[in-house]
CSV table of N, CA and C in Angstrom, one decimal:
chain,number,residue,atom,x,y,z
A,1,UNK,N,-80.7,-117.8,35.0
A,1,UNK,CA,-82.0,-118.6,34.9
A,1,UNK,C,-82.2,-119.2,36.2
A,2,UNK,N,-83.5,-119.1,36.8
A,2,UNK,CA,-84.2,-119.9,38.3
A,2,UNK,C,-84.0,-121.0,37.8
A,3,UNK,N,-83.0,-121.9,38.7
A,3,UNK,CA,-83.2,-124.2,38.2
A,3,UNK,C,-83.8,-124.5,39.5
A,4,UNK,N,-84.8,-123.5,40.2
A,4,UNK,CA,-85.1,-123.9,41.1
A,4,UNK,C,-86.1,-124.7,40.9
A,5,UNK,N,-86.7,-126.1,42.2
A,5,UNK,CA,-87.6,-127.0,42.1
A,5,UNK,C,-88.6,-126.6,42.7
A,6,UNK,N,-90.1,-126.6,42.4
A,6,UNK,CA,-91.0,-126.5,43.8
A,6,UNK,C,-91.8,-128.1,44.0
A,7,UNK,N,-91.8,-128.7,45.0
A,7,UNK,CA,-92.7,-129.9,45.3
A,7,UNK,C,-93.6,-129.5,46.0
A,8,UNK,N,-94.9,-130.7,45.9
A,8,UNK,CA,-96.0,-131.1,46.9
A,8,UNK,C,-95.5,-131.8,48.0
A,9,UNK,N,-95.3,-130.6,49.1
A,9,UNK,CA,-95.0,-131.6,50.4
A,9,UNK,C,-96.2,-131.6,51.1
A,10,UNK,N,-97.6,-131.9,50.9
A,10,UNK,CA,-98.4,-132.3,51.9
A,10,UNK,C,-99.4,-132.5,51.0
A,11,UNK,N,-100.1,-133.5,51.0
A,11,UNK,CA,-101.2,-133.8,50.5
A,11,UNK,C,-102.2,-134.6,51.2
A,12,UNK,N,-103.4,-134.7,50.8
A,12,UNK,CA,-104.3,-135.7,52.0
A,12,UNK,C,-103.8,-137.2,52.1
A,13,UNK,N,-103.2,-137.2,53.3
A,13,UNK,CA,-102.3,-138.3,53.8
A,13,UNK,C,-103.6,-139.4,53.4
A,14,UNK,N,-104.5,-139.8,53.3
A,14,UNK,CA,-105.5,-140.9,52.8
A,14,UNK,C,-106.5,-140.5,51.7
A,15,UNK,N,-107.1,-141.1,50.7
A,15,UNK,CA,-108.0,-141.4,50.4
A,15,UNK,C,-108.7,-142.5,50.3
A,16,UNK,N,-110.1,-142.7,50.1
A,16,UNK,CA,-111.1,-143.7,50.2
A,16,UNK,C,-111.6,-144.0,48.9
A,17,UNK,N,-111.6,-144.6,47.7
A,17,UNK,CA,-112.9,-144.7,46.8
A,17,UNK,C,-113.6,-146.1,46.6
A,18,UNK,N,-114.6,-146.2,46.5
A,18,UNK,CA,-115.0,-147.2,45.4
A,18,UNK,C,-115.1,-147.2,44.1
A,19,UNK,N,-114.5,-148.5,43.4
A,19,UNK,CA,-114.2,-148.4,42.1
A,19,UNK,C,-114.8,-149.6,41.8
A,20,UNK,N,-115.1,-149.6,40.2
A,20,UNK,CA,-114.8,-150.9,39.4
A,20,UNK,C,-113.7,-151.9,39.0
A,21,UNK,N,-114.3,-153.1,40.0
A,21,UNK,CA,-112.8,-153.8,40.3
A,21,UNK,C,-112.7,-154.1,38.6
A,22,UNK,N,-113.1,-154.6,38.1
A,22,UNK,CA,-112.7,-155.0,36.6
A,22,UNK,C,-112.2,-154.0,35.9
A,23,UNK,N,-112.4,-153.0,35.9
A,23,UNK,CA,-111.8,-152.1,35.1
A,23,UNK,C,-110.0,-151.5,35.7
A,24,UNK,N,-110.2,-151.6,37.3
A,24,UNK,CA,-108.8,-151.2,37.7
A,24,UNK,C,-108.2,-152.8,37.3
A,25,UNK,N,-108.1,-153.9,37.2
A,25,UNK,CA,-108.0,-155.3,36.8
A,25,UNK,C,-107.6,-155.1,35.5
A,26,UNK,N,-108.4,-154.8,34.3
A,26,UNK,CA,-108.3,-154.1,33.0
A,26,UNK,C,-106.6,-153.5,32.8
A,27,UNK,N,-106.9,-152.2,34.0
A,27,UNK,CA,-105.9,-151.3,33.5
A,27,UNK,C,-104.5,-152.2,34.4
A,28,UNK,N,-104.5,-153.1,35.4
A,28,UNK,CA,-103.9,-153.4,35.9
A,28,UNK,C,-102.9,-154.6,34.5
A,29,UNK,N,-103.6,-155.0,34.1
A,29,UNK,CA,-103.2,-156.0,32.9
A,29,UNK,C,-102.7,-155.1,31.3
A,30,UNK,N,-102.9,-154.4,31.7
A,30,UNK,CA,-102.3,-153.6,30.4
A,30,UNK,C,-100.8,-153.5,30.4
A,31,UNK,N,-99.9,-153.0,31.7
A,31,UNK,CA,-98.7,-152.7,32.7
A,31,UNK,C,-98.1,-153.9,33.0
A,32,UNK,N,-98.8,-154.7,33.4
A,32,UNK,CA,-98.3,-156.1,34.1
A,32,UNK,C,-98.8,-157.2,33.3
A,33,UNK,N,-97.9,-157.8,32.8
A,33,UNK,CA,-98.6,-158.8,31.3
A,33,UNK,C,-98.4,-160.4,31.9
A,34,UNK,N,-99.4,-160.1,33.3
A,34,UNK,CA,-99.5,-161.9,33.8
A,34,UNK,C,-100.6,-162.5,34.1
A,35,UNK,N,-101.4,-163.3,34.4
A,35,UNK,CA,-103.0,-163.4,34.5
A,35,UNK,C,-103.0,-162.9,35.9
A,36,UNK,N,-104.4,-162.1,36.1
A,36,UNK,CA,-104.7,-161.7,37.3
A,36,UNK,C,-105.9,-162.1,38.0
A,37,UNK,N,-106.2,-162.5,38.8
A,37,UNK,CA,-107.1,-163.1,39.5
A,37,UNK,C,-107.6,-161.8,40.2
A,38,UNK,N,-109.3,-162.1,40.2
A,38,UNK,CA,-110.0,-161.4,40.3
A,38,UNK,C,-110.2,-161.3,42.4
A,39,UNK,N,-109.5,-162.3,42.6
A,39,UNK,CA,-109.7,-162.8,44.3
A,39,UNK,C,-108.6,-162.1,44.7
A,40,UNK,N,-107.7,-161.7,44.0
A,40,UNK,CA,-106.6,-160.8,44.6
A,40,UNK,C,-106.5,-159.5,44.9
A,41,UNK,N,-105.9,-159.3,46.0
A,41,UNK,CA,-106.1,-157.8,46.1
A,41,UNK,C,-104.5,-157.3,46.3
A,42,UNK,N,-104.7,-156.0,45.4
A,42,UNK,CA,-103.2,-155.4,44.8
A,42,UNK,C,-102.9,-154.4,46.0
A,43,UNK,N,-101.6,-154.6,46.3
A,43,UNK,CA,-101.0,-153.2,46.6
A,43,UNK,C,-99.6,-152.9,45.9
A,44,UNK,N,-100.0,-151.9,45.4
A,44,UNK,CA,-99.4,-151.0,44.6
A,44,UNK,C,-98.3,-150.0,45.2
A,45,UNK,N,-97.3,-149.9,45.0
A,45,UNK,CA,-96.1,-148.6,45.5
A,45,UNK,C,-96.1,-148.1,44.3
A,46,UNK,N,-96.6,-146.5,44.2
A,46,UNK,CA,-96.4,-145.9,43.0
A,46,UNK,C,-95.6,-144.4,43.6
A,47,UNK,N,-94.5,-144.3,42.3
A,47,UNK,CA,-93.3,-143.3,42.0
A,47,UNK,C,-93.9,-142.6,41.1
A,48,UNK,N,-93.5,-141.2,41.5
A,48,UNK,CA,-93.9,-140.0,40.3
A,48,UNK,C,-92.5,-139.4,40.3
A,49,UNK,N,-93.0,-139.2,38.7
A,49,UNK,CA,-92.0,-138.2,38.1
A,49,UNK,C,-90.9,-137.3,38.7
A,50,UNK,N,-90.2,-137.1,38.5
A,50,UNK,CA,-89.5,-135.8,39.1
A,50,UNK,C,-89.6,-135.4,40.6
A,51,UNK,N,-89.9,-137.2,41.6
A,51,UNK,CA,-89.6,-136.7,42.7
A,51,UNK,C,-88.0,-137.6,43.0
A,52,UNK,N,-87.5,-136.3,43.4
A,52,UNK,CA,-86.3,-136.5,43.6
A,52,UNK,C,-85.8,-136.8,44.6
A,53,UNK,N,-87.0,-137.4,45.7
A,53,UNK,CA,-86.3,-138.5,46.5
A,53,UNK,C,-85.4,-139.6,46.0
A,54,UNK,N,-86.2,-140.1,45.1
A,54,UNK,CA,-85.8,-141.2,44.2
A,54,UNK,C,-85.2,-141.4,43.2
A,55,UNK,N,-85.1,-140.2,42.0
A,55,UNK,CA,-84.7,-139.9,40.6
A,55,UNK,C,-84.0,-138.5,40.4
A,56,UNK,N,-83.0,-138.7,39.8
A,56,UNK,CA,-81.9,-137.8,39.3
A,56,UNK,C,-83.0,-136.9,38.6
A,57,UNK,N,-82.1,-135.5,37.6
A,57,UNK,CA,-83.1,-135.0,36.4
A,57,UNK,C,-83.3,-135.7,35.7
A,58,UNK,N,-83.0,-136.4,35.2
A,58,UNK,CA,-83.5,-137.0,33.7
A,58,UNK,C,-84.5,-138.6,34.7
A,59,UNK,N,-84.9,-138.7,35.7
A,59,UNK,CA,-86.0,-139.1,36.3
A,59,UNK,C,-85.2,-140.9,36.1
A,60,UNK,N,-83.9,-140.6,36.5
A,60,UNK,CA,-83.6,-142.2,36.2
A,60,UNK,C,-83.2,-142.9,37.7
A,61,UNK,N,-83.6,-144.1,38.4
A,61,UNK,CA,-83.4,-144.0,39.6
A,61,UNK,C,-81.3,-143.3,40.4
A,62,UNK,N,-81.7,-143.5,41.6
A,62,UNK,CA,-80.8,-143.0,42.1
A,62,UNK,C,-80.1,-144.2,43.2
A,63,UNK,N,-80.4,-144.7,43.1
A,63,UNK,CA,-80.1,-146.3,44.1
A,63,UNK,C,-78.6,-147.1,43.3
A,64,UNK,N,-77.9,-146.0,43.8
A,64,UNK,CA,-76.1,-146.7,42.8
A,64,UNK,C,-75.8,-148.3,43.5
A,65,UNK,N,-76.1,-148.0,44.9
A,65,UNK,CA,-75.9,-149.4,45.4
A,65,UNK,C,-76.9,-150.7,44.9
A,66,UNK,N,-77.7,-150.4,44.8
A,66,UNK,CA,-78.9,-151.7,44.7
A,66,UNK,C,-79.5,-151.5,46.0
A,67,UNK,N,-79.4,-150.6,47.1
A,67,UNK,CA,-79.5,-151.2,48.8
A,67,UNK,C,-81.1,-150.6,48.8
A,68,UNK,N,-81.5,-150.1,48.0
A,68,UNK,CA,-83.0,-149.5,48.2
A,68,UNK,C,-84.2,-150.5,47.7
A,69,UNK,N,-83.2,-151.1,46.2
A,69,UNK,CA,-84.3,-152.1,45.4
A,69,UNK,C,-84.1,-153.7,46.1
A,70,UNK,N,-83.0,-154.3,46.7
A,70,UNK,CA,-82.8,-154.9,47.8
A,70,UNK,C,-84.0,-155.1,48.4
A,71,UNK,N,-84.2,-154.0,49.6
A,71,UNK,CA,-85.6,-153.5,50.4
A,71,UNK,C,-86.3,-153.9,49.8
A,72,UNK,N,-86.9,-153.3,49.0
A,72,UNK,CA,-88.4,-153.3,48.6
A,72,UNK,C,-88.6,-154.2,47.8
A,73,UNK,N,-87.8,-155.3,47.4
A,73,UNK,CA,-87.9,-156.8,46.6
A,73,UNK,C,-88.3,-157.6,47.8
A,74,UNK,N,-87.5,-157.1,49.1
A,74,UNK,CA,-87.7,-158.4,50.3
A,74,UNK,C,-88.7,-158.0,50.8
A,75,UNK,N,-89.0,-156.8,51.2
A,75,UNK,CA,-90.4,-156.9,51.1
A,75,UNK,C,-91.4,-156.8,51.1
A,76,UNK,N,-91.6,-157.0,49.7
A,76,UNK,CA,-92.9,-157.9,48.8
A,76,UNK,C,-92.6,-159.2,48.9
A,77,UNK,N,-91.7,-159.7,48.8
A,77,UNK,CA,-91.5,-161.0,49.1
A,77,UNK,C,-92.3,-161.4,50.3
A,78,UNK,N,-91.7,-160.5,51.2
A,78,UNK,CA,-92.4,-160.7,52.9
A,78,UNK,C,-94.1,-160.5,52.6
A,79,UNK,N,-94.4,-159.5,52.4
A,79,UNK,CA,-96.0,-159.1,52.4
A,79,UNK,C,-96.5,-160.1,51.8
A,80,UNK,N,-96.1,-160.8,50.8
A,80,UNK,CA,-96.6,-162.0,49.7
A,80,UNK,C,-96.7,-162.8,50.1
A,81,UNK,N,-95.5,-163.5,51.1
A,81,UNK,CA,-95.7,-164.8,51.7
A,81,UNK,C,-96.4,-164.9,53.0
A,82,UNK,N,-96.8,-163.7,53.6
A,82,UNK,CA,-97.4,-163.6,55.0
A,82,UNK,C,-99.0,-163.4,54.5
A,83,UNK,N,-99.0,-162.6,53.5
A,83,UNK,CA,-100.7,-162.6,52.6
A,83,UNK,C,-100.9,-163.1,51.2
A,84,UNK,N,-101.0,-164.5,51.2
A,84,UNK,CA,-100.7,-165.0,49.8
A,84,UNK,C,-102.0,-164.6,49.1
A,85,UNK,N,-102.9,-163.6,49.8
A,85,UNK,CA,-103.7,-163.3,48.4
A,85,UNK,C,-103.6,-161.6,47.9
A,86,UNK,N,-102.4,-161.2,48.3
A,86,UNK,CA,-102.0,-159.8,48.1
A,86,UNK,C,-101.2,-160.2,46.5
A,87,UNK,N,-101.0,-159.4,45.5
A,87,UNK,CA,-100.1,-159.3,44.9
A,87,UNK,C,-99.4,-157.7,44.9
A,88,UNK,N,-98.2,-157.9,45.4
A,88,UNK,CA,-97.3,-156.2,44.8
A,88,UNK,C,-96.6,-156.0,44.1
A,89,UNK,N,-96.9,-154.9,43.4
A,89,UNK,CA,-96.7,-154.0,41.9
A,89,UNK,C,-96.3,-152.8,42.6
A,90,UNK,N,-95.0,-152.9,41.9
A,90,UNK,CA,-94.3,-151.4,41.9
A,90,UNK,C,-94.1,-150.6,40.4
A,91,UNK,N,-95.4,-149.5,41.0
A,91,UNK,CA,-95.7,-148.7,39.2
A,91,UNK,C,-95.2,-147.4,39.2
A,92,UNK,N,-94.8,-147.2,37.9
A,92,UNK,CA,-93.7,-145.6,37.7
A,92,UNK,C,-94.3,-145.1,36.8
A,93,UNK,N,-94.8,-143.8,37.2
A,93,UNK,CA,-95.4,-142.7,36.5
A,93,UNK,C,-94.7,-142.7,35.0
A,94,UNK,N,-94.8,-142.8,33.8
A,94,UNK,CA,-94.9,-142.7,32.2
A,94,UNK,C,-93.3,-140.9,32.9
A,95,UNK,N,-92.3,-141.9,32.1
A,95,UNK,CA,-91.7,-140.9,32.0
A,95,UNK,C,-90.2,-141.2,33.1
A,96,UNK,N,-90.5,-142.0,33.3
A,96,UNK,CA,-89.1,-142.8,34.3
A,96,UNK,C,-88.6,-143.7,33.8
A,97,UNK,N,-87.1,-143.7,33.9
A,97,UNK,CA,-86.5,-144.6,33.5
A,97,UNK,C,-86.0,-145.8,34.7
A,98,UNK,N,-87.0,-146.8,34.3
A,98,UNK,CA,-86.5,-148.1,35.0
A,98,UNK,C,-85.5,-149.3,34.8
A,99,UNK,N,-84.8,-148.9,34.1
A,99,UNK,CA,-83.9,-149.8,33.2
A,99,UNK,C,-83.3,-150.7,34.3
A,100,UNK,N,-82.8,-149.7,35.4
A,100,UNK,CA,-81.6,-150.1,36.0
A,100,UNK,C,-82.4,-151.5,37.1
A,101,UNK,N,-83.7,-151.7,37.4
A,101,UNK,CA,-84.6,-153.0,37.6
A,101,UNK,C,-84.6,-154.0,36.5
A,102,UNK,N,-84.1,-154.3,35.5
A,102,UNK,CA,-83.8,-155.1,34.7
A,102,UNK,C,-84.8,-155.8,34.4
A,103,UNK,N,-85.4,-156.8,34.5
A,103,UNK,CA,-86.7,-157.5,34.1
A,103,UNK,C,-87.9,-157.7,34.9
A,104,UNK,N,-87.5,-157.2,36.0
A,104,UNK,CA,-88.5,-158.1,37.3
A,104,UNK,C,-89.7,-157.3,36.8
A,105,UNK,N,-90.7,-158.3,37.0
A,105,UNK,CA,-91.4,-158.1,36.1
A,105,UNK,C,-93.0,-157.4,37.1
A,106,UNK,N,-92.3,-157.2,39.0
A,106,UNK,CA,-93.1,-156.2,39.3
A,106,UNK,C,-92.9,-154.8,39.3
A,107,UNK,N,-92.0,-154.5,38.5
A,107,UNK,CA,-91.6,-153.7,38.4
A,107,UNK,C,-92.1,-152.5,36.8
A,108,UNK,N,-93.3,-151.7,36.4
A,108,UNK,CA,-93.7,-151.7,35.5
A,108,UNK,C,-94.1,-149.9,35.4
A,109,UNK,N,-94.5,-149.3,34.3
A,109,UNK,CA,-94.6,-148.2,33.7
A,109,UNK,C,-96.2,-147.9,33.7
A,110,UNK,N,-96.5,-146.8,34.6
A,110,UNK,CA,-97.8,-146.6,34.1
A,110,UNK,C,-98.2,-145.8,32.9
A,111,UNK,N,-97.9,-146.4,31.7
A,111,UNK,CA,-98.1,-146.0,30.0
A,111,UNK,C,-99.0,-144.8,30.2
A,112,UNK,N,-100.6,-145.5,30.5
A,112,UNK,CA,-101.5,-144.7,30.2
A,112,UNK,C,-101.8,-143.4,31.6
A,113,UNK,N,-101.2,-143.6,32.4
A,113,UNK,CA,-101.3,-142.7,33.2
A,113,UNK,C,-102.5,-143.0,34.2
A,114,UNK,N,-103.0,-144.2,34.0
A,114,UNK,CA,-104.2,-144.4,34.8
A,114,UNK,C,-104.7,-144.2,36.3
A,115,UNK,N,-103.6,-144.9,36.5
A,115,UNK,CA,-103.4,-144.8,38.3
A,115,UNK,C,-103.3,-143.0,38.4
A,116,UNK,N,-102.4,-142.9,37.9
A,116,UNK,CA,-102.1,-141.2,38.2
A,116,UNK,C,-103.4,-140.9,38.0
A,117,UNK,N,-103.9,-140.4,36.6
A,117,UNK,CA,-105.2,-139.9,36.5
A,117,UNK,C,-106.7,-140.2,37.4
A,118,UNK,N,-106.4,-141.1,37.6
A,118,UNK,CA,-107.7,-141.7,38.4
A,118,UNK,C,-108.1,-141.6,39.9
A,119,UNK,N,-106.6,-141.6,40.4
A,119,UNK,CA,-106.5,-141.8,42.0
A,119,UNK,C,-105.5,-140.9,42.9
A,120,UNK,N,-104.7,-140.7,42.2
A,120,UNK,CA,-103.5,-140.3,42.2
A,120,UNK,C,-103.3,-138.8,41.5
A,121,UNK,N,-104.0,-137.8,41.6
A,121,UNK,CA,-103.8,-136.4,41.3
A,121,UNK,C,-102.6,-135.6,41.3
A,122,UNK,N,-102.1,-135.2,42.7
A,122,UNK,CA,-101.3,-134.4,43.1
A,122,UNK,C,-100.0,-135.5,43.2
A,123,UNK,N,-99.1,-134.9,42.3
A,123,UNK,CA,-97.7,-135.8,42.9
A,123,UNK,C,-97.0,-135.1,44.2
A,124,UNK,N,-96.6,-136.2,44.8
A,124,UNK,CA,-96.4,-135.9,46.7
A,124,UNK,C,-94.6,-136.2,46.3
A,125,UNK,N,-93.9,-136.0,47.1
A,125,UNK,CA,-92.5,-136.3,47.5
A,125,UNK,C,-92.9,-138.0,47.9
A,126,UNK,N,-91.7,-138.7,48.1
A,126,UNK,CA,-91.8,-140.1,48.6
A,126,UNK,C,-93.0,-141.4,47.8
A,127,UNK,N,-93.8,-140.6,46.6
A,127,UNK,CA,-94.4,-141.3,45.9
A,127,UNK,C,-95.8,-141.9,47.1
A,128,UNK,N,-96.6,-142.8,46.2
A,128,UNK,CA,-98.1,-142.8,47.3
A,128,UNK,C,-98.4,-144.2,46.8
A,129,UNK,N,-99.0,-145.1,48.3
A,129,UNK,CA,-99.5,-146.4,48.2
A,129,UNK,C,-100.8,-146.8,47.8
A,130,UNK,N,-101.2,-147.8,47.1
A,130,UNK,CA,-102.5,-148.2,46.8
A,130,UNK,C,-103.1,-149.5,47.2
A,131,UNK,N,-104.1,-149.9,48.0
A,131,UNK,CA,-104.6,-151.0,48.4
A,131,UNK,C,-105.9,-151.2,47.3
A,132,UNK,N,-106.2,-152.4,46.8
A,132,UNK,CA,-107.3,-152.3,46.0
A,132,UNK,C,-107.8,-153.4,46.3
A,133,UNK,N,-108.9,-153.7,46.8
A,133,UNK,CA,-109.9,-155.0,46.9
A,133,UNK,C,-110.5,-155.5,46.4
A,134,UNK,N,-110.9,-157.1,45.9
A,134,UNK,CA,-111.4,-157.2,44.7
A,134,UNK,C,-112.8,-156.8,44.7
A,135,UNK,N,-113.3,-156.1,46.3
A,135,UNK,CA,-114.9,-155.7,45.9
A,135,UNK,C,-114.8,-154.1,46.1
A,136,UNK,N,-113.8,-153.8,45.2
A,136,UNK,CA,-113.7,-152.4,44.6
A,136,UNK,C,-113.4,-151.2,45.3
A,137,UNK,N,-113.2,-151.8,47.0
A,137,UNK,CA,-112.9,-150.9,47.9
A,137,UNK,C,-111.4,-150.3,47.9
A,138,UNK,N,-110.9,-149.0,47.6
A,138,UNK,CA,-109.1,-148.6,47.5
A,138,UNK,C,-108.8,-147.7,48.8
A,139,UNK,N,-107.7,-147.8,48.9
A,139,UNK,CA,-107.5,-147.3,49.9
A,139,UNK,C,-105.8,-146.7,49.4
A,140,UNK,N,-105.7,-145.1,49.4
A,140,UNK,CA,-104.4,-144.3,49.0
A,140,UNK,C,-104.3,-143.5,50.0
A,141,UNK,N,-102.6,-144.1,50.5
A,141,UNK,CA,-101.8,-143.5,51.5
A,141,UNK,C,-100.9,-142.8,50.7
A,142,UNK,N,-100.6,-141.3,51.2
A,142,UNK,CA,-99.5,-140.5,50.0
A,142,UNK,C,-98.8,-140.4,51.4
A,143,UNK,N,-97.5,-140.3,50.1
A,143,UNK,CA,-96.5,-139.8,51.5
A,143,UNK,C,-95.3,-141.3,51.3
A,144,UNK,N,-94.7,-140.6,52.5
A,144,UNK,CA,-93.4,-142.3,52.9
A,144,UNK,C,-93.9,-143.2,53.3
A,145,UNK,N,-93.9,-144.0,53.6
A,145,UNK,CA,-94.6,-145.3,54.1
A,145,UNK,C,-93.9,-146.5,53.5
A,146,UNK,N,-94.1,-147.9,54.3
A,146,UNK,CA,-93.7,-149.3,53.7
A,146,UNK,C,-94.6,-149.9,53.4
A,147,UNK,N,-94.1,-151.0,52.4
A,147,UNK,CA,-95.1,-151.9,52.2
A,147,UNK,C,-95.8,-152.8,53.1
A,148,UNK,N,-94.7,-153.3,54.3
A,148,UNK,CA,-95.8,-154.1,55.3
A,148,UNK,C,-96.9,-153.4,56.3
A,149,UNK,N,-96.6,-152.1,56.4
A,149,UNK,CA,-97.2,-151.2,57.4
A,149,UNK,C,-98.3,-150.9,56.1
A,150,UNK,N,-98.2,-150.7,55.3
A,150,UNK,CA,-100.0,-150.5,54.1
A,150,UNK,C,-100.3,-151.5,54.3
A,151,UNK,N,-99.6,-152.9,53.9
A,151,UNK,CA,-100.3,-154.4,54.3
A,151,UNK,C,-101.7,-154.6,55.7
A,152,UNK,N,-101.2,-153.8,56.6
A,152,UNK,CA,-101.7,-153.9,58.0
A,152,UNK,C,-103.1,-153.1,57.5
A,153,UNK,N,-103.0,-152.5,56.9
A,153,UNK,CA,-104.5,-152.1,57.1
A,153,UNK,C,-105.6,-152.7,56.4
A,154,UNK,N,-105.4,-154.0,56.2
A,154,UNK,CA,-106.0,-155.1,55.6
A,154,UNK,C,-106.9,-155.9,56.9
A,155,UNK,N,-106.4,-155.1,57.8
A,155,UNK,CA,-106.7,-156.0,58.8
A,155,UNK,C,-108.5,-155.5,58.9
A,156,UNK,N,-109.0,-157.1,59.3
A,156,UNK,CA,-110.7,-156.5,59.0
A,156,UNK,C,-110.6,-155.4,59.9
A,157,UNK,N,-110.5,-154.9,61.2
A,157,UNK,CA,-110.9,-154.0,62.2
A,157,UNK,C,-110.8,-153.0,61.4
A,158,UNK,N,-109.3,-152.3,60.8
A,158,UNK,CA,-108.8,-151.1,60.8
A,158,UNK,C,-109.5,-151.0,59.5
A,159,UNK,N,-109.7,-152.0,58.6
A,159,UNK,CA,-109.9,-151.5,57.3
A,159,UNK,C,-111.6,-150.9,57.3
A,160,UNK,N,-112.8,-151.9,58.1
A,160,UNK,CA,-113.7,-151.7,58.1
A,160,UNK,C,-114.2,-150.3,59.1
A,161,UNK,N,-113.2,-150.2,59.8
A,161,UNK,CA,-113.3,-148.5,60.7
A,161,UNK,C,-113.1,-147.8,59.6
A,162,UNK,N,-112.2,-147.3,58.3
A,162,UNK,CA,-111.7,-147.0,57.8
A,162,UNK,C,-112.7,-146.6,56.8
A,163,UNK,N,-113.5,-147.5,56.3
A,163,UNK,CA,-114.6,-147.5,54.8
A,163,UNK,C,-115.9,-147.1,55.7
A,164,UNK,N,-116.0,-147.8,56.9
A,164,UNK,CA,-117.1,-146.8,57.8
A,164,UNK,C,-117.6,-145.4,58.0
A,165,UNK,N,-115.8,-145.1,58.6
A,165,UNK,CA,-115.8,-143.6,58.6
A,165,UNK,C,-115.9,-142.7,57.1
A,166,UNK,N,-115.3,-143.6,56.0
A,166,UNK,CA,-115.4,-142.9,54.8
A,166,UNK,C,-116.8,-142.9,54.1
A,167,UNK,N,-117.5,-144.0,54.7
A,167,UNK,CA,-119.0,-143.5,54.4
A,167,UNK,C,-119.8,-142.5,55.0
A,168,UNK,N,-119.5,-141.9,55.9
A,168,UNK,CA,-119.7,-140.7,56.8
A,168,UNK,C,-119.6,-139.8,56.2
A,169,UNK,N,-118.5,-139.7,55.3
A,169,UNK,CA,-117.9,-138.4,54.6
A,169,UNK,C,-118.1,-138.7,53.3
A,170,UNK,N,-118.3,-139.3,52.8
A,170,UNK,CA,-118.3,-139.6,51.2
A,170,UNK,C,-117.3,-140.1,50.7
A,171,UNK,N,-117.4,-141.7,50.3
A,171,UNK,CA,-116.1,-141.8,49.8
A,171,UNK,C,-116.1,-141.7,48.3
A,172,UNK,N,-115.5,-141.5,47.3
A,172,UNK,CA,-115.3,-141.0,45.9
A,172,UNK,C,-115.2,-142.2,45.1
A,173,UNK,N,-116.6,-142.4,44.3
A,173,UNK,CA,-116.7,-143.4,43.5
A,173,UNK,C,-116.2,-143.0,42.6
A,174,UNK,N,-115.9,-144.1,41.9
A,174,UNK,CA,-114.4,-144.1,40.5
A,174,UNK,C,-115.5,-145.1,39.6
């Protein structure tokens, strides 16, 4: 029997949309059961299924030491206290087992598949980041990447080059 794997190793390293912030808000509160302010703007690290950077077969993490979830607690911590009007959510594709994160409570299941379905098409290796603004502007980086380096493109220059150029090309209303 083939137990061979095949992955998505390349996908459009960015996309652009505009959305309805209340409704990503909506689906944001469904996953994350804390009040959300509408002045906030999310960035998101989302994991998919069956990438095995991150998860065994049975899609359960792979971090024996703790040295990975370490990282990425400190920095959200970091991104949060440097932009106190960011909040970060780290969301797992419906089908992962997060047990081994115990309660933290940024730590959550995308049930309905939203994010995936909506923004997030193709699952990539290394899982794909999400910036979302409360005036409906997102911005998805696929691929490896950190949380403080997606933080940076918050910066008015880069971000407004960024939605500029994507009005050039069309960006993909949601």
């Amino acid at each position: 029997k083939d137990s061979g794997k095949v992955f998505l190793l390349s996908s459009p390293k960015y996309e652009i949309y505009k959305v309805n912030h209340d409704v990503v808000l909506k689906n944001i509160s469904k996953i994350h059961k804390e009040i959300h302010k509408d002045s906030l703007t999310y960035l998101i690290q989302y994991f998919y299924k069956d990438d095995r950077t991150f998860f065994d077969e049975e899609n359960k993490f792979l971090d024996k030491n703790g040295s990975y979830l370490k990282f990425i607690i400190n920095m959200k911590r970091n991104v949060e206290k440097i932009n106190p009007h960011i909040k970060v959510l780290f969301v797992f594709e419906k089908g992962i087992n997060i047990s081994i994160v115990g309660n933290r409570k940024s730590f959550v299941i995308d049930e309905d598949l939203f994010f995936k379905n909506q923004f997030l098409k193709k699952s990539i290796l290394c899982g794909s980041f999400l910036l979302i603004k409360p005036n409906g502007e997102l911005l998805v980086r696929n691929g490896e990447y950190r949380l403080d380096k997606m933080a940076e493109y918050l910066n008015s220059e880069i971000w407004d080059a960024i939605f500029t150029a994507g009005a050039e090309y069309g960006i993909k209303p949601i």
